[in-house]
Structure formats: structure tokens, C-alpha cells
XYZ file of N, CA and C in Angstrom:
435
model
N 112.982 -46.141 36.362
C 113.321 -45.056 37.244
C 112.464 -45.178 38.498
N 113.103 -45.130 39.654
C 112.371 -45.272 40.913
C 112.467 -44.023 41.761
N 111.593 -43.990 42.696
C 111.587 -42.871 43.632
C 112.330 -43.301 44.886
N 113.304 -42.566 45.276
C 114.130 -42.942 46.405
C 114.174 -41.785 47.400
N 113.948 -42.123 48.668
C 114.000 -41.074 49.693
C 115.446 -40.773 50.061
N 115.762 -39.511 50.115
C 117.087 -39.122 50.587
C 117.083 -39.169 52.110
N 118.093 -39.789 52.650
C 118.216 -39.806 54.110
C 118.905 -38.515 54.534
N 118.208 -37.764 55.344
C 118.766 -36.507 55.813
C 119.127 -36.654 57.285
N 120.319 -36.304 57.594
C 120.768 -36.350 58.974
C 120.823 -34.916 59.492
N 120.087 -34.688 60.570
C 120.083 -33.365 61.166
C 121.036 -33.398 62.355
N 122.054 -32.594 62.272
C 123.014 -32.534 63.364
C 122.665 -31.359 64.271
N 122.648 -31.630 65.569
C 122.449 -30.529 66.506
C 123.812 -30.163 67.068
N 124.062 -28.901 67.103
C 125.349 -28.420 67.561
C 125.423 -28.484 69.078
N 126.531 -28.967 69.594
C 126.736 -29.010 71.034
C 127.078 -27.603 71.496
N 126.337 -27.132 72.475
C 126.590 -25.806 73.015
C 127.482 -25.981 74.237
N 128.653 -25.386 74.206
C 129.573 -25.550 75.322
C 129.756 -24.231 76.068
N 130.252 -24.345 77.279
C 130.458 -23.197 78.152
C 131.566 -22.296 77.606
N 131.335 -20.990 77.640
C 132.342 -20.013 77.235
C 132.590 -19.080 78.418
N 133.766 -19.145 78.993
C 134.082 -18.278 80.131
C 134.191 -16.826 79.657
N 133.344 -15.957 80.260
C 133.349 -14.541 79.897
C 133.583 -13.643 81.110
N 133.880 -14.270 82.242
C 134.144 -13.492 83.441
C 134.203 -14.376 84.673
N 134.341 -13.722 85.819
C 134.376 -14.422 87.103
C 133.422 -13.738 88.067
N 132.794 -14.545 88.926
C 131.825 -14.028 89.882
C 132.133 -14.608 91.253
N 132.022 -13.775 92.274
C 132.209 -14.218 93.655
C 130.919 -13.992 94.423
N 130.628 -14.921 95.337
C 129.469 -14.783 96.217
C 129.992 -14.654 97.645
N 129.461 -13.665 98.369
C 129.898 -13.378 99.741
C 128.720 -13.465 100.700
N 128.998 -13.863 101.945
C 127.994 -13.836 102.999
C 127.587 -12.396 103.237
N 126.311 -12.138 103.343
C 125.806 -10.783 103.516
C 126.243 -10.122 104.804
N 126.257 -10.883 105.896
C 126.556 -10.304 107.207
C 128.051 -10.172 107.484
N 128.838 -11.121 106.971
C 130.261 -11.146 107.324
C 131.189 -10.760 106.186
N 130.671 -10.697 104.973
C 131.481 -10.427 103.783
C 132.514 -11.512 103.501
N 132.380 -12.681 104.132
C 133.327 -13.767 103.857
C 132.961 -14.442 102.531
N 133.979 -14.834 101.792
C 133.795 -15.451 100.479
C 133.133 -16.817 100.629
N 132.045 -17.028 99.891
C 131.376 -18.330 99.867
C 131.957 -19.184 98.748
N 132.023 -18.608 97.542
C 132.547 -19.343 96.391
C 132.909 -18.374 95.279
N 133.712 -18.865 94.361
C 134.083 -18.099 93.168
C 133.754 -18.979 91.954
N 133.168 -18.365 90.917
C 132.696 -19.113 89.746
C 133.193 -18.489 88.443
N 133.397 -19.336 87.439
C 133.573 -18.864 86.073
C 132.163 -18.618 85.536
N 131.964 -17.506 84.832
C 130.625 -17.204 84.329
C 130.596 -16.998 82.825
N 129.478 -17.392 82.254
C 129.123 -17.034 80.891
C 128.034 -15.976 81.049
N 128.098 -14.918 80.276
C 127.188 -13.794 80.450
C 126.126 -13.776 79.355
N 124.868 -13.628 79.792
C 123.746 -13.483 78.866
C 123.209 -12.068 79.028
N 123.417 -11.236 78.005
C 122.951 -9.850 78.104
C 122.128 -9.415 76.896
N 122.278 -10.097 75.762
C 121.468 -9.744 74.596
C 120.115 -10.446 74.696
N 119.168 -10.007 73.918
C 117.836 -10.614 73.907
C 117.923 -12.104 73.583
N 118.694 -12.460 72.559
C 118.834 -13.864 72.171
C 119.461 -14.683 73.301
N 120.520 -14.164 73.907
C 121.200 -14.893 74.977
C 120.288 -15.097 76.184
N 119.510 -14.075 76.531
C 118.636 -14.213 77.693
C 117.456 -15.139 77.394
N 117.047 -15.223 76.155
C 115.946 -16.132 75.801
C 116.394 -17.587 75.763
N 117.625 -17.844 75.353
C 118.083 -19.231 75.235
C 118.791 -19.733 76.492
N 119.519 -18.876 77.187
C 120.153 -19.275 78.447
C 120.926 -20.576 78.339
N 120.558 -21.542 79.181
C 121.245 -22.839 79.211
C 120.544 -23.909 78.371
N 119.632 -23.494 77.499
C 118.938 -24.460 76.645
C 119.926 -25.259 75.802
N 119.555 -26.483 75.530
C 120.278 -27.384 74.624
C 121.645 -27.813 75.145
N 121.916 -27.577 76.389
C 123.176 -28.041 76.973
C 122.895 -29.281 77.802
N 123.905 -30.132 77.918
C 123.723 -31.377 78.664
C 124.136 -31.257 80.125
N 125.027 -30.321 80.420
C 125.509 -30.194 81.789
C 126.337 -28.913 81.925
N 126.738 -28.684 83.155
C 127.611 -27.555 83.459
C 128.429 -27.976 84.684
N 129.662 -27.571 84.763
C 130.494 -27.910 85.923
C 130.063 -27.084 87.132
N 130.356 -27.589 88.325
C 129.958 -26.886 89.556
C 130.650 -25.541 89.739
N 131.765 -25.333 89.060
C 132.459 -24.035 89.185
C 132.076 -23.086 88.035
N 131.009 -23.437 87.312
C 130.538 -22.616 86.194
C 129.110 -22.150 86.458
N 128.770 -20.996 85.878
C 127.424 -20.446 86.035
C 127.105 -19.550 84.855
N 125.812 -19.257 84.683
C 125.402 -18.284 83.685
C 124.814 -17.093 84.424
N 125.315 -15.899 84.090
C 124.826 -14.657 84.685
C 124.035 -13.885 83.643
N 122.762 -13.625 83.951
C 121.904 -12.807 83.096
C 121.965 -11.380 83.625
N 122.222 -10.439 82.733
C 122.315 -9.030 83.104
C 121.230 -8.262 82.357
N 120.373 -7.594 83.118
C 119.295 -6.799 82.524
C 119.585 -5.317 82.720
N 119.034 -4.493 81.840
C 119.326 -3.056 81.859
C 118.861 -2.358 83.124
N 117.733 -2.804 83.659
C 117.220 -2.187 84.880
C 116.408 -3.212 85.663
N 116.186 -2.964 86.949
C 115.428 -3.914 87.765
C 114.000 -4.096 87.247
N 113.527 -5.329 87.274
C 112.168 -5.671 86.858
C 111.849 -7.061 87.413
N 110.575 -7.410 87.365
C 110.189 -8.778 87.708
C 110.594 -9.665 86.543
N 111.261 -10.764 86.837
C 111.674 -11.689 85.782
C 111.180 -13.086 86.105
N 110.772 -13.795 85.063
C 110.317 -15.169 85.214
C 111.117 -16.043 84.250
N 111.573 -17.177 84.748
C 112.372 -18.101 83.941
C 111.660 -19.442 83.885
N 111.854 -20.163 82.794
C 111.333 -21.521 82.704
C 112.444 -22.423 82.177
N 112.201 -23.719 82.237
C 113.241 -24.706 81.946
C 113.074 -25.376 80.577
N 112.285 -24.766 79.701
C 112.078 -25.339 78.373
C 113.425 -25.611 77.699
N 113.581 -26.835 77.204
C 114.797 -27.276 76.498
C 116.062 -27.193 77.355
N 115.907 -27.088 78.662
C 117.057 -27.137 79.575
C 117.093 -28.555 80.126
N 118.185 -29.256 79.867
C 118.246 -30.700 80.083
C 118.712 -31.119 81.466
N 119.085 -30.184 82.306
C 119.553 -30.559 83.642
C 118.997 -29.584 84.670
N 118.890 -30.043 85.897
C 118.300 -29.251 86.972
C 119.267 -28.156 87.434
N 118.698 -26.991 87.743
C 119.526 -25.858 88.186
C 118.867 -25.135 89.364
N 119.664 -24.341 90.050
C 119.174 -23.370 91.020
C 119.194 -22.013 90.317
N 118.130 -21.235 90.493
C 118.020 -19.917 89.870
C 118.061 -18.878 90.978
N 119.075 -18.022 90.935
C 119.308 -17.044 92.004
C 119.023 -15.648 91.447
N 118.050 -14.979 92.052
C 117.626 -13.646 91.608
C 118.345 -12.593 92.445
N 118.965 -11.610 91.772
C 119.853 -10.641 92.414
C 119.396 -9.222 92.092
N 119.316 -8.374 93.106
C 118.801 -7.014 92.887
C 119.871 -6.074 92.327
N 119.502 -4.819 92.147
C 120.416 -3.853 91.537
C 121.558 -3.443 92.469
N 121.497 -3.859 93.727
C 122.587 -3.615 94.688
C 123.504 -4.844 94.802
N 123.307 -5.817 93.893
C 124.091 -7.058 93.832
C 123.878 -7.947 95.063
N 122.673 -7.884 95.622
C 122.302 -8.725 96.766
C 121.276 -9.764 96.322
N 121.396 -10.974 96.861
C 120.433 -12.028 96.545
C 119.073 -11.625 97.109
N 118.078 -11.577 96.212
C 116.730 -11.154 96.596
C 115.794 -12.352 96.782
N 116.019 -13.409 96.012
C 115.238 -14.643 96.130
C 115.937 -15.716 95.299
N 115.515 -16.952 95.479
C 116.053 -18.015 94.635
C 115.094 -19.182 94.574
N 115.206 -19.932 93.495
C 114.413 -21.140 93.271
C 115.393 -22.290 93.159
N 115.211 -23.290 94.003
C 116.140 -24.418 94.009
C 115.595 -25.598 93.206
N 116.522 -26.291 92.586
C 116.251 -27.536 91.873
C 115.114 -27.427 90.840
N 115.221 -26.443 89.965
C 114.247 -26.294 88.880
C 114.293 -27.556 88.021
N 113.124 -28.073 87.677
C 113.033 -29.339 86.946
C 113.369 -29.170 85.470
N 114.209 -30.065 84.929
C 114.534 -30.011 83.498
C 113.273 -30.080 82.630
N 113.269 -29.295 81.568
C 112.233 -29.294 80.530
C 110.872 -28.755 81.006
N 110.776 -28.265 82.222
C 109.513 -27.757 82.772
C 109.226 -26.370 82.210
N 108.042 -26.173 81.670
C 107.692 -24.895 81.054
C 106.937 -23.955 81.991
N 106.792 -24.334 83.255
C 106.158 -23.443 84.230
C 107.129 -22.331 84.611
N 106.623 -21.114 84.709
C 107.470 -19.977 85.035
C 107.896 -19.963 86.491
N 109.138 -19.578 86.731
C 109.686 -19.415 88.081
C 110.024 -17.939 88.240
N 109.270 -17.260 89.082
C 109.339 -15.801 89.168
C 110.315 -15.317 90.231
N 110.871 -14.136 89.966
C 111.795 -13.514 90.917
C 111.077 -13.023 92.172
N 109.785 -12.819 92.117
C 108.942 -12.350 93.227
C 109.165 -10.888 93.606
N 110.328 -10.351 93.265
C 110.647 -8.938 93.498
C 111.433 -8.441 92.286
N 111.511 -7.133 92.066
C 112.307 -6.644 90.939
C 113.799 -6.984 91.121
N 114.409 -7.508 90.073
C 115.840 -7.856 90.091
C 116.498 -7.384 88.797
N 117.818 -7.244 88.840
C 118.559 -6.817 87.653
C 119.481 -7.910 87.124
N 119.744 -8.915 87.962
C 120.642 -10.008 87.587
C 119.998 -11.337 87.969
N 120.328 -12.370 87.211
C 119.903 -13.720 87.554
C 121.101 -14.631 87.328
N 121.381 -15.482 88.322
C 122.504 -16.408 88.246
C 121.960 -17.828 88.232
N 122.380 -18.611 87.232
C 121.981 -20.010 87.162
C 123.182 -20.886 87.457
N 123.012 -21.788 88.437
C 124.068 -22.718 88.848
C 123.465 -24.118 88.906
N 124.313 -25.126 89.018
C 123.828 -26.495 89.117
C 122.927 -26.665 90.339
N 121.939 -27.533 90.187
C 120.977 -27.795 91.255
C 121.687 -28.268 92.524
N 121.233 -27.748 93.647
C 121.760 -28.156 94.939
C 122.869 -27.272 95.471
N 123.456 -26.429 94.605
C 124.575 -25.598 95.059
C 124.121 -24.488 96.005
N 122.921 -23.941 95.811
C 122.423 -22.907 96.736
C 122.364 -23.476 98.155
N 121.920 -24.720 98.257
C 121.858 -25.377 99.572
C 123.261 -25.687 100.092
N 124.108 -26.242 99.237
C 125.483 -26.568 99.628
C 126.209 -25.337 100.148
N 126.034 -24.218 99.468
C 126.685 -22.964 99.863
C 125.944 -22.240 100.986
N 124.765 -22.759 101.357
C 123.918 -22.147 102.389
C 123.608 -20.680 102.072
N 123.210 -20.454 100.823
C 122.876 -19.089 100.397
C 121.652 -18.578 101.138
N 121.653 -17.287 101.380
C 120.536 -16.638 102.050
C 120.225 -15.324 101.344
N 118.983 -14.891 101.461
C 118.613 -13.582 100.953
C 119.483 -12.561 101.682
N 120.078 -11.640 100.926
C 120.981 -10.644 101.501
C 122.454 -10.941 101.240
N 122.785 -12.216 100.898
C 124.160 -12.493 100.473
C 124.402 -11.681 99.211
N 125.671 -11.386 98.908
C 125.930 -10.503 97.771
C 126.911 -11.126 96.789
N 126.926 -10.541 95.597
C 127.849 -10.996 94.557
C 128.703 -9.829 94.079
N 129.810 -10.163 93.448
C 130.560 -9.205 92.637
C 131.028 -9.991 91.420
N 131.204 -9.296 90.303
C 131.656 -9.998 89.108
C 132.528 -9.085 88.264
N 133.373 -9.722 87.475
C 134.248 -9.035 86.529
C 134.119 -9.715 85.182
N 133.847 -8.922 84.154
C 133.806 -9.474 82.802
C 135.222 -9.563 82.262
N 135.508 -10.650 81.535
C 136.806 -10.790 80.875
C 136.890 -9.788 79.743
N 138.065 -9.317 79.458
C 138.246 -8.338 78.359
C 138.534 -9.054 77.069
């Protein structure tokens, strides 16, 4: 009788995008539409803690919207996030208050909102620049039923 090691294969589940609504971004001064995105919404404690972790990518027309109960200072990090993103901090009036561009994958340093915000939008890296986003631009969103 011999001792034999069982080979255990650990499968990691692929986390894919789930469309839960649509979001539009408008120029603050002119109200002209900048872009429209499909959004996945993070509103529970678990969803806001995991965010885009364990995903390999996201399409340019997709984003994750974090919704908090009330305005507060929020800090995000890139732990277990495998691709670079822009993090857009949005106040309770749905206006862009600040943003961090090209957050580095897997970086555990906190990226702070710098001001109290109620929403945070994560998009692919470089899109804030491509869209020429500015503080004061605004968003609107609709959750799917």
C-alpha cells in the first residue's frame, strides 16, 4: 500500500460583465452628450469591496458604477484588478468632482476622492482623457428593471 497525492485542480470562476443599467456623461457647461455606457452597479457591501477584481478586461462601452448611501470620502485600490482603469468620483448632484487616470493594475495604494462623493464610476484607462472629462461634467443613469 502506497501513499499517493491527490491532484487537486482549483478552478477560478471567470467574472463577466452584467449589464444592469445605462449611464450618460454630459459636458457640464453645454449639456452636450459625451458618451453613453452600459453599467454594472455595485451597491452592496460585497459588490463595492470586490468591484472589478478578478476580471481580465472590460469593453470601452462598459463601466462599473458604485452607489453609496450618502456622500463621503472614498478611497479605492487596485488589489486583484488585472487591468488599468480611470476612476471617476461623482458628487451627490451627479457632477464629476475628481478623477484618477490610469490606475495601475494590482496596486494596493489607495486612490482618494479628495472630496465627499456619492458615486464612483470605473472605466477603461485612458477614456477620461479621450472624452476630455472635466470637473463639473455630469452624469445621469437608469437602472434596468
